[in-house]
XYZ file of C-alpha atoms in Angstrom:
132
model
C -196.667 30.808 73.554
C -193.828 27.805 73.391
C -190.776 28.914 71.912
C -189.111 25.529 71.712
C -185.777 24.965 71.715
C -184.547 26.833 68.640
C -186.315 29.797 70.581
C -185.050 29.252 73.896
C -181.312 29.030 72.563
C -181.922 32.619 70.588
C -183.491 34.123 73.355
C -180.223 33.305 75.857
C -178.216 34.218 72.640
C -179.362 37.602 72.946
C -179.060 38.545 76.905
C -175.467 36.572 76.321
C -174.730 39.280 73.693
C -175.893 42.182 75.735
C -173.716 40.918 78.738
C -171.097 40.383 76.834
C -170.511 43.948 75.100
C -171.855 45.843 77.976
C -168.404 47.636 78.464
C -167.579 47.899 74.802
C -169.399 50.903 73.834
C -168.743 52.851 77.200
C -165.807 55.350 77.112
C -163.658 55.513 80.057
C -162.188 58.722 81.877
C -159.284 58.860 79.948
C -161.122 58.445 76.371
C -160.556 54.784 75.786
C -162.646 51.806 75.158
C -163.169 50.177 78.859
C -163.660 46.254 78.588
C -163.440 43.797 82.119
C -160.818 41.940 83.081
C -161.605 39.661 85.301
C -163.006 41.357 88.370
C -161.396 44.545 87.225
C -162.160 46.758 84.790
C -159.334 47.775 82.227
C -159.391 50.998 80.004
C -157.093 50.875 76.894
C -156.075 54.127 75.282
C -154.254 54.131 72.123
C -151.662 56.571 70.698
C -149.446 56.485 67.658
C -146.586 55.640 70.148
C -148.017 54.465 73.100
C -150.691 51.800 74.748
C -152.169 53.211 78.338
C -153.621 50.753 80.419
C -156.011 52.080 83.555
C -156.984 49.636 85.530
C -160.267 49.535 88.463
C -162.458 47.675 90.521
C -166.133 46.814 90.182
C -166.597 50.264 91.915
C -164.443 52.077 89.760
C -162.082 52.890 92.047
C -158.572 53.188 91.030
C -156.019 50.075 91.576
C -152.706 50.714 92.112
C -150.535 48.991 89.505
C -147.145 49.115 91.334
C -145.394 45.547 90.493
C -148.195 45.165 87.695
C -147.168 43.977 84.218
C -148.740 43.762 80.942
C -148.875 42.271 77.762
C -150.646 43.920 74.237
C -151.080 41.726 71.028
C -152.557 44.428 68.628
C -153.539 43.510 65.763
C -154.128 46.520 62.822
C -155.351 45.489 59.335
C -152.599 42.713 58.672
C -149.747 43.754 61.436
C -149.194 42.011 64.751
C -147.127 43.179 67.625
C -146.690 42.680 71.007
C -146.160 45.274 73.335
C -145.133 44.975 77.064
C -146.960 47.613 79.785
C -145.259 48.522 83.028
C -146.482 50.200 85.723
C -146.678 53.882 85.184
C -147.790 55.447 88.255
C -151.132 55.324 90.279
C -153.419 53.246 88.343
C -151.631 53.327 84.815
C -149.633 51.042 83.200
C -147.959 51.927 79.706
C -146.493 50.723 76.760
C -144.381 52.147 73.600
C -144.853 51.044 70.370
C -145.956 52.257 66.395
C -149.538 52.495 65.904
C -152.041 54.117 63.539
C -154.997 54.524 65.623
C -157.294 55.950 62.559
C -156.756 52.737 61.280
C -158.444 50.685 63.998
C -157.153 47.553 66.044
C -158.089 44.298 67.706
C -156.177 43.698 70.692
C -155.865 41.278 73.674
C -154.153 42.283 76.914
C -152.824 39.830 79.272
C -152.669 41.640 83.034
C -150.797 40.362 85.853
C -151.412 41.960 89.550
C -149.168 41.407 92.054
C -150.360 38.291 93.960
C -152.871 37.177 91.649
C -153.257 35.056 88.177
C -152.967 36.455 84.840
C -156.020 38.258 83.429
C -157.270 38.710 79.647
C -159.525 42.174 78.155
C -160.141 41.865 74.581
C -160.712 45.014 72.479
C -161.426 46.206 69.277
C -160.808 50.210 68.926
C -162.639 51.377 65.967
C -161.060 53.306 63.249
C -160.597 57.157 64.203
C -161.701 56.265 67.672
C -157.942 56.642 68.368
C -155.986 58.692 70.199
C -153.047 60.758 67.683
Protein backbone atom coordinates (compact mmCIF):
# COMPACT_ATOMS: atom_id res chain seq x y z
CA UNK A 1 0.00 0.00 0.00
CA UNK A 2 1.44 3.32 -1.05
CA UNK A 3 0.61 6.31 1.15
CA UNK A 4 1.87 9.04 -1.12
CA UNK A 5 2.90 12.46 0.08
CA UNK A 6 -0.36 13.27 1.85
CA UNK A 7 -0.44 9.95 3.68
CA UNK A 8 3.17 10.32 4.80
CA UNK A 9 2.45 13.79 6.19
CA UNK A 10 -0.66 12.52 7.92
CA UNK A 11 1.24 9.70 9.65
CA UNK A 12 4.02 12.13 10.67
CA UNK A 13 1.44 14.55 12.07
CA UNK A 14 -0.19 11.79 14.13
CA UNK A 15 3.13 10.81 15.71
CA UNK A 16 4.08 14.45 16.33
CA UNK A 17 0.73 15.11 18.04
CA UNK A 18 1.22 12.16 20.38
CA UNK A 19 4.66 13.47 21.32
CA UNK A 20 3.50 17.05 21.90
CA UNK A 21 0.73 16.01 24.27
CA UNK A 22 2.71 13.38 26.16
CA UNK A 23 2.49 15.17 29.53
CA UNK A 24 -0.52 17.49 29.16
CA UNK A 25 -3.06 15.05 30.58
CA UNK A 26 -0.73 13.70 33.28
CA UNK A 27 -1.47 14.93 36.80
CA UNK A 28 1.59 15.66 38.90
CA UNK A 29 2.15 14.67 42.52
CA UNK A 30 0.80 18.05 43.67
CA UNK A 31 -2.41 17.75 41.62
CA UNK A 32 -1.30 20.06 38.82
CA UNK A 33 -0.69 19.74 35.09
CA UNK A 34 2.77 18.56 33.95
CA UNK A 35 4.52 19.91 30.84
CA UNK A 36 8.09 19.99 29.54
CA UNK A 37 10.35 23.06 29.77
CA UNK A 38 13.60 22.27 28.01
CA UNK A 39 15.06 19.16 29.64
CA UNK A 40 12.89 19.59 32.75
CA UNK A 41 9.32 18.79 33.76
CA UNK A 42 7.22 21.53 35.34
CA UNK A 43 4.03 20.87 37.27
CA UNK A 44 1.76 23.92 37.49
CA UNK A 45 -0.87 24.21 40.21
CA UNK A 46 -3.42 27.05 39.89
CA UNK A 47 -5.35 28.28 42.91
CA UNK A 48 -7.64 31.30 43.28
CA UNK A 49 -4.83 33.44 44.73
CA UNK A 50 -1.60 31.71 43.68
CA UNK A 51 0.32 29.88 40.97
CA UNK A 52 2.85 27.26 42.07
CA UNK A 53 5.35 25.54 39.80
CA UNK A 54 7.30 22.43 40.77
CA UNK A 55 10.44 21.55 38.77
CA UNK A 56 11.80 18.04 38.26
CA UNK A 57 14.37 16.54 35.91
CA UNK A 58 13.81 13.90 33.23
CA UNK A 59 13.87 11.17 35.92
CA UNK A 60 11.34 13.09 38.06
CA UNK A 61 13.95 14.00 40.70
CA UNK A 62 13.29 17.36 42.35
CA UNK A 63 15.38 20.27 41.03
CA UNK A 64 16.38 22.94 43.56
CA UNK A 65 14.87 26.29 42.52
CA UNK A 66 17.05 28.49 44.74
CA UNK A 67 17.94 31.52 42.60
CA UNK A 68 15.41 30.56 39.90
CA UNK A 69 12.85 32.95 38.49
CA UNK A 70 9.77 32.48 36.38
CA UNK A 71 7.13 34.62 34.73
CA UNK A 72 3.69 33.29 33.85
CA UNK A 73 1.38 34.88 31.29
CA UNK A 74 -2.13 33.80 32.25
CA UNK A 75 -5.06 33.97 29.82
CA UNK A 76 -8.50 33.33 31.32
CA UNK A 77 -11.36 34.14 29.00
CA UNK A 78 -10.59 37.64 27.73
CA UNK A 79 -8.44 38.58 30.73
CA UNK A 80 -4.64 38.51 30.56
CA UNK A 81 -2.28 38.87 33.52
CA UNK A 82 1.40 38.42 34.21
CA UNK A 83 2.65 36.80 37.41
CA UNK A 84 6.23 36.71 38.66
CA UNK A 85 7.12 33.47 40.47
CA UNK A 86 10.04 33.25 42.86
CA UNK A 87 11.73 30.29 44.51
CA UNK A 88 9.74 29.17 47.55
CA UNK A 89 11.79 26.26 48.88
CA UNK A 90 12.77 22.89 47.51
CA UNK A 91 11.72 22.48 43.90
CA UNK A 92 8.88 25.03 44.08
CA UNK A 93 8.29 28.52 42.76
CA UNK A 94 5.25 30.61 43.71
CA UNK A 95 3.55 33.82 42.67
CA UNK A 96 0.45 35.65 43.86
CA UNK A 97 -2.47 36.79 41.72
CA UNK A 98 -6.23 36.58 41.36
CA UNK A 99 -7.42 33.67 39.24
CA UNK A 100 -10.61 31.76 38.58
CA UNK A 101 -9.48 28.12 38.36
CA UNK A 102 -13.06 27.06 37.59
CA UNK A 103 -12.91 29.03 34.32
CA UNK A 104 -9.76 27.28 33.11
CA UNK A 105 -6.75 29.04 31.59
CA UNK A 106 -3.96 29.00 29.05
CA UNK A 107 -0.61 29.73 30.69
CA UNK A 108 2.84 30.29 29.23
CA UNK A 109 5.58 29.91 31.85
CA UNK A 110 9.08 31.25 31.18
CA UNK A 111 11.54 29.65 33.61
CA UNK A 112 15.18 30.55 34.24
CA UNK A 113 17.23 28.29 36.50
CA UNK A 114 20.62 29.53 37.81
CA UNK A 115 23.33 29.29 35.17
CA UNK A 116 20.88 28.31 32.42
CA UNK A 117 18.96 30.08 29.68
CA UNK A 118 15.23 30.72 29.74
CA UNK A 119 12.92 27.78 29.01
CA UNK A 120 9.20 27.78 28.29
CA UNK A 121 6.30 25.51 29.08
CA UNK A 122 2.73 25.95 27.84
CA UNK A 123 -0.20 24.78 29.95
CA UNK A 124 -3.91 24.35 29.33
CA UNK A 125 -5.83 24.21 32.59
CA UNK A 126 -9.24 22.66 31.96
CA UNK A 127 -12.26 24.44 33.45
CA UNK A 128 -12.97 23.30 37.02
CA UNK A 129 -9.61 21.43 37.10
CA UNK A 130 -7.85 24.13 39.13
CA UNK A 131 -7.69 24.18 42.92
CA UNK A 132 -9.66 26.71 44.96
